[in-house]
Coordinates of C-alpha atoms and ligand atoms in Angstrom, one line a residue:
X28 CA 0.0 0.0 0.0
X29 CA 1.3 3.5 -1.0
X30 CA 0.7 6.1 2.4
X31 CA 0.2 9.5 1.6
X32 CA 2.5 10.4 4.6
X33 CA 5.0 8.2 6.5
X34 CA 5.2 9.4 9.8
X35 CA 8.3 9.0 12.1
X36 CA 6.3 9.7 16.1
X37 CA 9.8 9.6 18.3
X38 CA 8.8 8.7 22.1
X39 CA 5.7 6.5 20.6
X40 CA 5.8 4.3 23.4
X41 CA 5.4 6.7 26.3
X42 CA 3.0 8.2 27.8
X43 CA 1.7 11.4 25.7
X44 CA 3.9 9.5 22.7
X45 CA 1.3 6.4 22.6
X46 CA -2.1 8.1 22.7
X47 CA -0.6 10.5 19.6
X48 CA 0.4 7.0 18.0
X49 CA -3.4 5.7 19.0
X50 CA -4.9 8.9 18.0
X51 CA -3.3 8.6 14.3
X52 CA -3.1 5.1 13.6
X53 CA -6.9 5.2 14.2
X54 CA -7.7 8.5 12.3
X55 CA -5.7 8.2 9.2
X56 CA -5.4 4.6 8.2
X57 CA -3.9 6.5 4.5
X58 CA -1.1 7.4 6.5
X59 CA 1.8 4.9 8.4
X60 CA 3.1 5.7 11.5
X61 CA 6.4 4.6 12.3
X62 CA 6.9 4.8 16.2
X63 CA 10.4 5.0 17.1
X64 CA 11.4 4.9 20.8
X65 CA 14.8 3.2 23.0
X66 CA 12.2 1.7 25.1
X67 CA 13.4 3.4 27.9
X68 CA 12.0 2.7 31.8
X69 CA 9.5 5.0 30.7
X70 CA 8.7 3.2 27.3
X71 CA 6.5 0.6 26.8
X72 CA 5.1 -1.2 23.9
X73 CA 2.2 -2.7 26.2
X74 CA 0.5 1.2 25.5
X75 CA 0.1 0.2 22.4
X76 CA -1.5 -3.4 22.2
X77 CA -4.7 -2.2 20.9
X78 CA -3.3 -1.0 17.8
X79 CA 0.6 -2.9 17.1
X80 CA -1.7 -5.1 14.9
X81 CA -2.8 -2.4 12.4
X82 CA -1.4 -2.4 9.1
X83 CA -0.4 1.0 8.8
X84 CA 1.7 0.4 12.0
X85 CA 5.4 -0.2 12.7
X86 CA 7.8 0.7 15.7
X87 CA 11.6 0.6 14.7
X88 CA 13.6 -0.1 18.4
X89 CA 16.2 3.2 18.3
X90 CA 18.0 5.9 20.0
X91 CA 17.6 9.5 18.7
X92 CA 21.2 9.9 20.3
X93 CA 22.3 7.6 18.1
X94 CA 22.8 9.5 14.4
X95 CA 22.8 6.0 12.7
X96 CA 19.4 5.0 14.1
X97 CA 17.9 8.5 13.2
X98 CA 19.4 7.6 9.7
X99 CA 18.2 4.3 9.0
X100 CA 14.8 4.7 10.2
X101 CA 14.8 7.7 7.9
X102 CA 15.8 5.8 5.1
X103 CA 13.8 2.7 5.5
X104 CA 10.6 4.0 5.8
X105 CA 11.1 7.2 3.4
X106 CA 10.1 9.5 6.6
X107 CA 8.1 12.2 5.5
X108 CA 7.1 14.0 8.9
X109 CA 8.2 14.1 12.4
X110 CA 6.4 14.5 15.4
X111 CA 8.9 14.6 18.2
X112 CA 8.2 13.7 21.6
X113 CA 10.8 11.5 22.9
X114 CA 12.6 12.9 26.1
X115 CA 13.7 12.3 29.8
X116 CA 10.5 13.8 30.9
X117 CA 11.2 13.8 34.4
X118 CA 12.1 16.8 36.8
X119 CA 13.4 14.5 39.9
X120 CA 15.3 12.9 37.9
X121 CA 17.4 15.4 36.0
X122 CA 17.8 16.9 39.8
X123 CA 19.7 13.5 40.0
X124 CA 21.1 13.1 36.8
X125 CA 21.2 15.9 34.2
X126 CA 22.9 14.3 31.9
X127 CA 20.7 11.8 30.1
X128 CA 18.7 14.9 29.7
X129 CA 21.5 16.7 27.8
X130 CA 22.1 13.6 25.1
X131 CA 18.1 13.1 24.3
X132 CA 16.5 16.2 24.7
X133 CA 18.9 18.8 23.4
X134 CA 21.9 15.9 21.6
X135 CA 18.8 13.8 20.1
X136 CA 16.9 16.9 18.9
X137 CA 19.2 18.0 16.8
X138 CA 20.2 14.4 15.2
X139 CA 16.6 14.4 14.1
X140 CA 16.9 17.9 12.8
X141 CA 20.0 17.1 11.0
X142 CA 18.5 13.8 9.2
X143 CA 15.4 15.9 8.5
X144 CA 17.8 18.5 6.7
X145 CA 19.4 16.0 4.9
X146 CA 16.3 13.8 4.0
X147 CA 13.7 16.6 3.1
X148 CA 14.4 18.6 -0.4
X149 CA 11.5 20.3 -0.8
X150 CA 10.3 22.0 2.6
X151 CA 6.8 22.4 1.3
X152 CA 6.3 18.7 1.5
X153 CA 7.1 18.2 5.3
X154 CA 6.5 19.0 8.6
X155 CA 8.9 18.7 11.6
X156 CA 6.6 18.7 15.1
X157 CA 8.8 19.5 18.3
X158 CA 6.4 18.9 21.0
X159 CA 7.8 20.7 24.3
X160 CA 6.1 21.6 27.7
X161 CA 5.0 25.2 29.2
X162 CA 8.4 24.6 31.9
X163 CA 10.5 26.1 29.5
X164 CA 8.5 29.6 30.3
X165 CA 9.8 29.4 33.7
X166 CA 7.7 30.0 37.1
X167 CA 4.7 32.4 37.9
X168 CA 3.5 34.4 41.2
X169 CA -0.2 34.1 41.7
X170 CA -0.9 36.4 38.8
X171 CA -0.4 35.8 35.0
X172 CA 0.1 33.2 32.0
X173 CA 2.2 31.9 29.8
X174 CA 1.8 33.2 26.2
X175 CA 3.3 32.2 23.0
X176 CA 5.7 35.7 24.1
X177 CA 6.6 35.1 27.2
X178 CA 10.2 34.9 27.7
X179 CA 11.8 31.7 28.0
X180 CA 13.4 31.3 31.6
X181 CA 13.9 27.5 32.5
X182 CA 14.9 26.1 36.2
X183 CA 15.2 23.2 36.5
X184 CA 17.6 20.5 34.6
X185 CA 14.6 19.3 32.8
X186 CA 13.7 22.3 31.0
X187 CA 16.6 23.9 30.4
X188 CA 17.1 20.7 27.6
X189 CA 13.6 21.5 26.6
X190 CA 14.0 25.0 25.9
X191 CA 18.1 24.3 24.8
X192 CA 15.7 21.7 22.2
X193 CA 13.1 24.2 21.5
X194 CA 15.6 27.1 20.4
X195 CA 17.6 24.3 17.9
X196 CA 14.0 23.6 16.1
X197 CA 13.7 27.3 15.9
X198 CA 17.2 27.4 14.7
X199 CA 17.1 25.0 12.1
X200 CA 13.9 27.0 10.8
X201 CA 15.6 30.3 10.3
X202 CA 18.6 29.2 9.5
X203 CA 18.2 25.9 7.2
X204 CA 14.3 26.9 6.5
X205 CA 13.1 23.6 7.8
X206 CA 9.5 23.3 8.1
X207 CA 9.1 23.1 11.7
X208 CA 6.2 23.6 14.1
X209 CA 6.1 23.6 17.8
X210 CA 3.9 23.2 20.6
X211 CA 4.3 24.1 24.5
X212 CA 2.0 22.1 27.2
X213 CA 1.0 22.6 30.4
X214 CA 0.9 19.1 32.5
X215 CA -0.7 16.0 31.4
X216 CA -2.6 13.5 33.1
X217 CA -4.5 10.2 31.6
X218 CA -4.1 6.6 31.4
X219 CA -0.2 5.2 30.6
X220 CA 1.0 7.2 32.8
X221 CA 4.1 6.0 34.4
X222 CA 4.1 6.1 38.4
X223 CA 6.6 8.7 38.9
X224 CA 4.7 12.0 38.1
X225 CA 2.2 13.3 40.5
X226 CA -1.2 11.8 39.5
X227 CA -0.3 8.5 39.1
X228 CA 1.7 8.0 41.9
X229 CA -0.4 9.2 44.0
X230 CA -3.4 7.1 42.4
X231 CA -1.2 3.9 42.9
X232 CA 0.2 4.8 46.6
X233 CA -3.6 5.5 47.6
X234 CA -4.2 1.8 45.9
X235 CA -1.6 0.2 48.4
X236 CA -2.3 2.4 51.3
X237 CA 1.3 3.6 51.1
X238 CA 2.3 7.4 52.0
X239 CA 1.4 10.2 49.8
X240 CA 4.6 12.4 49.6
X241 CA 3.9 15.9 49.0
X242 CA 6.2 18.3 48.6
X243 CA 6.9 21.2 50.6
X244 CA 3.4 22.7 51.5
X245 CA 1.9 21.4 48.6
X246 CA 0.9 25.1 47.8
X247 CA 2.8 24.7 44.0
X248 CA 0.4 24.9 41.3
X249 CA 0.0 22.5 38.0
X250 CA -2.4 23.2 34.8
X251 CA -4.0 19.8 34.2
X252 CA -5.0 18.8 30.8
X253 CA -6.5 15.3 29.4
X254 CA -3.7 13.3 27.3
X255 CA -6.3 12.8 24.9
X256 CA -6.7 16.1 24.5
X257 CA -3.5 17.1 24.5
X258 CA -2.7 14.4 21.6
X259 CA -5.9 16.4 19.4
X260 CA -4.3 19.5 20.0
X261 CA -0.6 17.9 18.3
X262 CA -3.4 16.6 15.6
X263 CA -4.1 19.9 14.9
X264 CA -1.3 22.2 15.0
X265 CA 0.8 19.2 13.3
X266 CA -2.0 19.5 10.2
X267 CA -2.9 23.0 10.7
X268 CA -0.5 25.2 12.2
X269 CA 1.6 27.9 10.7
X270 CA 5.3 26.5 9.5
X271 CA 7.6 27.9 11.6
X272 CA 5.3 29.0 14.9
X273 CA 4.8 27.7 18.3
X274 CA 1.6 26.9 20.0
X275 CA 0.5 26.9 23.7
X276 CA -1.4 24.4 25.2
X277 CA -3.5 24.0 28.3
X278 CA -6.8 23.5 29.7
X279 CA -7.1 26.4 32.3
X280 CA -7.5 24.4 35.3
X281 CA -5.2 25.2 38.0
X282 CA -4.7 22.8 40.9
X283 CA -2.3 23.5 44.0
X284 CA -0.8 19.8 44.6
X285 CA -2.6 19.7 48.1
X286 CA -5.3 20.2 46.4
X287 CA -5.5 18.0 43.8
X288 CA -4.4 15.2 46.3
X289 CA -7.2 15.6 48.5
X290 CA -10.1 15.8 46.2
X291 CA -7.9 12.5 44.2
X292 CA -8.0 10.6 47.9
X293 CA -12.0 11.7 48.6
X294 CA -12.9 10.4 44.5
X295 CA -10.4 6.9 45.7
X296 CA -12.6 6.5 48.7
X297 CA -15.8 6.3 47.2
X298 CA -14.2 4.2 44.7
X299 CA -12.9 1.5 46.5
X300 CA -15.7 1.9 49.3
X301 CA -13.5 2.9 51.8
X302 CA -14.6 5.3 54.8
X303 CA -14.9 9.2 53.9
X304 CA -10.8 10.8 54.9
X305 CA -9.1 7.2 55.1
X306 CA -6.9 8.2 52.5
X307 CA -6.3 11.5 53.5
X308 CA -4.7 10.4 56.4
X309 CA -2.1 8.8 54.1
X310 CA -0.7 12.5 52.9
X311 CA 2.8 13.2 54.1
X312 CA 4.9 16.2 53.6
X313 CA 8.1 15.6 52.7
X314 CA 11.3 18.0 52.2
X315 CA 10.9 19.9 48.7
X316 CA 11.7 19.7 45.4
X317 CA 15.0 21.7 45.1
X318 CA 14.6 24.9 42.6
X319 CA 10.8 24.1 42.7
X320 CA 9.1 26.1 40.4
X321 CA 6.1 27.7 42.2
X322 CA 3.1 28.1 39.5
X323 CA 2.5 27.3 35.4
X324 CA -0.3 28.2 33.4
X325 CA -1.1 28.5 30.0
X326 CA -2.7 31.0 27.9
X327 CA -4.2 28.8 25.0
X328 CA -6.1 31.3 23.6
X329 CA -3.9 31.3 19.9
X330 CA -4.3 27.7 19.9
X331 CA -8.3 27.8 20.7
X332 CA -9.2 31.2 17.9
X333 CA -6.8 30.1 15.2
X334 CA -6.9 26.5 14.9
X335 CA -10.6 25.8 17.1
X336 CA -9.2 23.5 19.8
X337 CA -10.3 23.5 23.0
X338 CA -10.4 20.7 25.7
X339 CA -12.9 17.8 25.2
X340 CA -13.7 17.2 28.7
X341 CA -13.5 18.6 32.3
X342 CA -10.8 17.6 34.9
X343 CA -13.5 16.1 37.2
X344 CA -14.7 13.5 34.1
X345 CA -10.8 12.9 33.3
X346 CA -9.8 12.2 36.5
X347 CA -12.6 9.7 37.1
X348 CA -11.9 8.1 34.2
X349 CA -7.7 8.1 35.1
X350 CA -8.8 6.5 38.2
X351 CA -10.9 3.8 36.9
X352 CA -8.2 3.2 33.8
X353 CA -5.9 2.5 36.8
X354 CA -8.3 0.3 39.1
X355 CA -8.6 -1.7 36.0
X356 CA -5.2 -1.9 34.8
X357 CA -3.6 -3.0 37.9
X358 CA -1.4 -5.9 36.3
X359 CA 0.0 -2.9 33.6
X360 CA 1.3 -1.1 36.8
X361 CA 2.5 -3.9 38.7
X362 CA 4.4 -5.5 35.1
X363 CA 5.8 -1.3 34.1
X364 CA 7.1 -1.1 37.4
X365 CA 8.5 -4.7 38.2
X366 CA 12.2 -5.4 38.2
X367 CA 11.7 -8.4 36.3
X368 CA 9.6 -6.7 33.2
X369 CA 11.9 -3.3 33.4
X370 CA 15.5 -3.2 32.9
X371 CA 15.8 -0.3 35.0
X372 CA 13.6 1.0 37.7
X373 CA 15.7 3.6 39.4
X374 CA 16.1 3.0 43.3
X375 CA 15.1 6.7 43.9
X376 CA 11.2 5.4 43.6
X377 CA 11.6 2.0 45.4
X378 CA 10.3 3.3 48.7
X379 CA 7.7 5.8 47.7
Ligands
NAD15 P1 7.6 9.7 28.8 O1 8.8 9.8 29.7 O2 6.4 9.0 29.3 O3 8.0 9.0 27.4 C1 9.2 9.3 26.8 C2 9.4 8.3 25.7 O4 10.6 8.6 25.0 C3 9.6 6.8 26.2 O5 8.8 5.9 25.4 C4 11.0 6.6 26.1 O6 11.3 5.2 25.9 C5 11.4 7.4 24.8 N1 12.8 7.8 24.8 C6 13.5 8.4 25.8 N2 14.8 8.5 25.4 C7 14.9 8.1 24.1 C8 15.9 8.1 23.2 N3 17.1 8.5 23.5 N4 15.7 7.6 22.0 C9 14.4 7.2 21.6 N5 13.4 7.2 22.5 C10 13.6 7.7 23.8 O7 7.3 11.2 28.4 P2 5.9 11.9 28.2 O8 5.4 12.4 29.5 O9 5.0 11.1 27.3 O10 6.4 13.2 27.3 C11 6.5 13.2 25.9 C12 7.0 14.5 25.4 O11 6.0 15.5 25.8 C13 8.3 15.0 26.0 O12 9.0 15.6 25.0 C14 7.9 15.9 27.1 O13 8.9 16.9 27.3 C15 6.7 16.6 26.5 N6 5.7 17.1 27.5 C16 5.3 16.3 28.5 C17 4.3 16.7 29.4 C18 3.8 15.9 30.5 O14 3.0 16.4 31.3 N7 4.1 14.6 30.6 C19 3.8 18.0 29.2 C20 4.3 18.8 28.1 C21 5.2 18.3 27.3
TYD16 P1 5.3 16.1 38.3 O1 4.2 15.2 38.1 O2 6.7 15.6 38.6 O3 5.3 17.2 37.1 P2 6.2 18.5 37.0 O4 7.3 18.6 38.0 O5 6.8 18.4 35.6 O6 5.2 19.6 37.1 O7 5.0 17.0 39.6 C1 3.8 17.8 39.6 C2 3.8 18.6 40.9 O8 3.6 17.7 42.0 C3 5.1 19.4 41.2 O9 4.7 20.6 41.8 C4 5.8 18.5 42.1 C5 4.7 17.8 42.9 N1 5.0 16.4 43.4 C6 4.8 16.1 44.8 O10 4.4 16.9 45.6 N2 5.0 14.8 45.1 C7 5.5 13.8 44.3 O11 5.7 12.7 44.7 C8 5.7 14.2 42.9 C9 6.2 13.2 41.9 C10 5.4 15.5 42.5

């Protein structure tokens, strides 16, 4: 079969990566989606069981580090788009370690910029989709959002690669003219989420009545948007957004973490039919994050009046339906999270 586009999705076996893999393989069966991912502790091809069997399908094991991956994958499947989400995604962990962060988000962004420079002759023909998060922005008092304008001012090890990532795409647009887009996302929160970030952590500790660690007064605050939704918005801005601009994404729907935790441990309750504050007893303050960025949130209003995005559902009907994902899918935690299954589970999570 001849596909119109042929579709390199980096990170397609993580989190946000495999509901933009589900979303596409489902929605545009004239087009093949190559999902190219290291596998990672944080990849995982059981996110994509319901669709590895589709025809227009096909996951190529690589590392975007690696220039000869990038280029073979390039070359086999005749890679006519990229949407680029494969990253070390998590803050703790480039407090621990910055360097993993350095080689895949800023060394493996540009290996995929250069292949795409040296694979794509005609610029009209492709797009080159960075997808990045709102952290790159920096951190904001009570008042204020993040727009498409605001200065970039990263913190932490995390974004600081994103944003060093970000400027390269932008780079390789002015300078090369490569037909790049980009989009900037406040926090995500769905099913497939590995237990390290906030929501699902907390949804599995609350599971096996372990304690909820939140940090410092658990007065930070978070945007919260639906994966789904955040995999539409890519949809979008990858088909219909300008060549060469960025786009904010967010769902307007601040959280402090204390917050969040309690009304996640009252919804628990009722779910598993335990007495009304059980879990809430389990909530423990522990020291804080170091450099911890106070507040994001995201002005999506470019994204919503050009394009006509706008989230699909509230956070109360995508939480419920995070939680019941979970209580269902208790064997997908137990087999991401085993020593056996995983090749690396880093010790820094063991106890939590
Ligand atoms: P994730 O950690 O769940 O998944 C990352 C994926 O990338 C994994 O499948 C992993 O195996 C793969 N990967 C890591 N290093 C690789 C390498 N060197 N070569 C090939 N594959 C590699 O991350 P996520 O939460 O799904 O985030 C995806 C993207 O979206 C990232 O770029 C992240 O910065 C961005 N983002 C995330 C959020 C969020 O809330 N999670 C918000 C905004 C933007
Ligand atoms: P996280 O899910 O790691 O996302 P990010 O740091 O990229 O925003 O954390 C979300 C918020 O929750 C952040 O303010 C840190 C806080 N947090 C805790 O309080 N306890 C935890 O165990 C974790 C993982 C996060």
């Amino acid at each position: 079969m001849k596909f119109e586009k042929r579709i390199l999705v980096t990170g397609g076996a993580g989190f946000i990566g495999s509901h933009v893999v589900r979303l596409l393989v489902r929605k545009y069966p004239h087009y093949q989606i190559v999902n190219f991912d290291k596998l990672t502790y944080a990849g995982n091809l059981e996110n994509l069981k319901d669709v590895d069997t589709a025809e227009n399908y096909s996951f190529f094991k690589g590392d975007i580090v690696t220039a000869s991956d990038v280029k073979e994958v390039f070359e086999q499947f005749n890679i006519t788009d990229v949407i680029h989400l494969a990253a070390e995604s998590h803050v703790d962990r480039s407090i621990e370690g910055p360097m993993d962060f350095v080689m895949t988000n800023v060394v493996g962004t540009v290996n995929l910029l250069q292949q795409a420079k040296a694979s794509w002759k005609e610029e009209k023909e492709h797009v080159f989709h960075h997808v990045s998060t709102d952290e790159v922005y920096g951190s904001l008092t009570d008042e204020g959002y993040f727009t498409e304008q605001t200065s970039y001012d990263p913190r932490s090890p995390y974004s600081a690669s994103k944003a060093s990532s970000d400027h390269f795409v932008s780079a390789y647009h002015h300078t090369y003219g490569l037909p790049v887009k980009m989009s900037n996302c406040s926090n995500n929160y769905g099913s497939h989420h590995f237990p390290e970030k906030l929501i699902p952590l907390m949804i599995h500790n609350i599971v096996q009545k372990k304690p909820l660690p939140v940090y410092g007064k658990g007065e930070n605050v978070r945007d919260w948007l639906w994966v789904e939704d955040h995999a539409r918005a890519i949809d979008v801005i990858f088909h219909n957004g300008k060549v060469g601009e960025s786009y904010n994404v967010g769902g307007l729907n601040e959280w402090t973490n204390i917050d969040l935790v309690r009304y996640l441990c009252r919804l628990m309750d009722r779910k598993l039919n335990r007495a009304e504050g059980e879990s809430e007893e389990l909530i423990t303050y522990v020291t804080d994050r170091k450099g911890h960025d106070l507040r994001y949130a995201i002005d999506a209003t470019k994204l919503e009046t050009e394009l006509g995005w706008k989230p699909s559902i509230t956070f109360e009907e995508g939480l419920e339906n995070t939680v019941d994902w979970y209580l269902a899918n208790n064997d997908w935690v137990e087999k991401v999270t085993s020593g056996t299954y995983r090749t690396y589970y880093s010790k820094m999570y063991e106890n939590r």
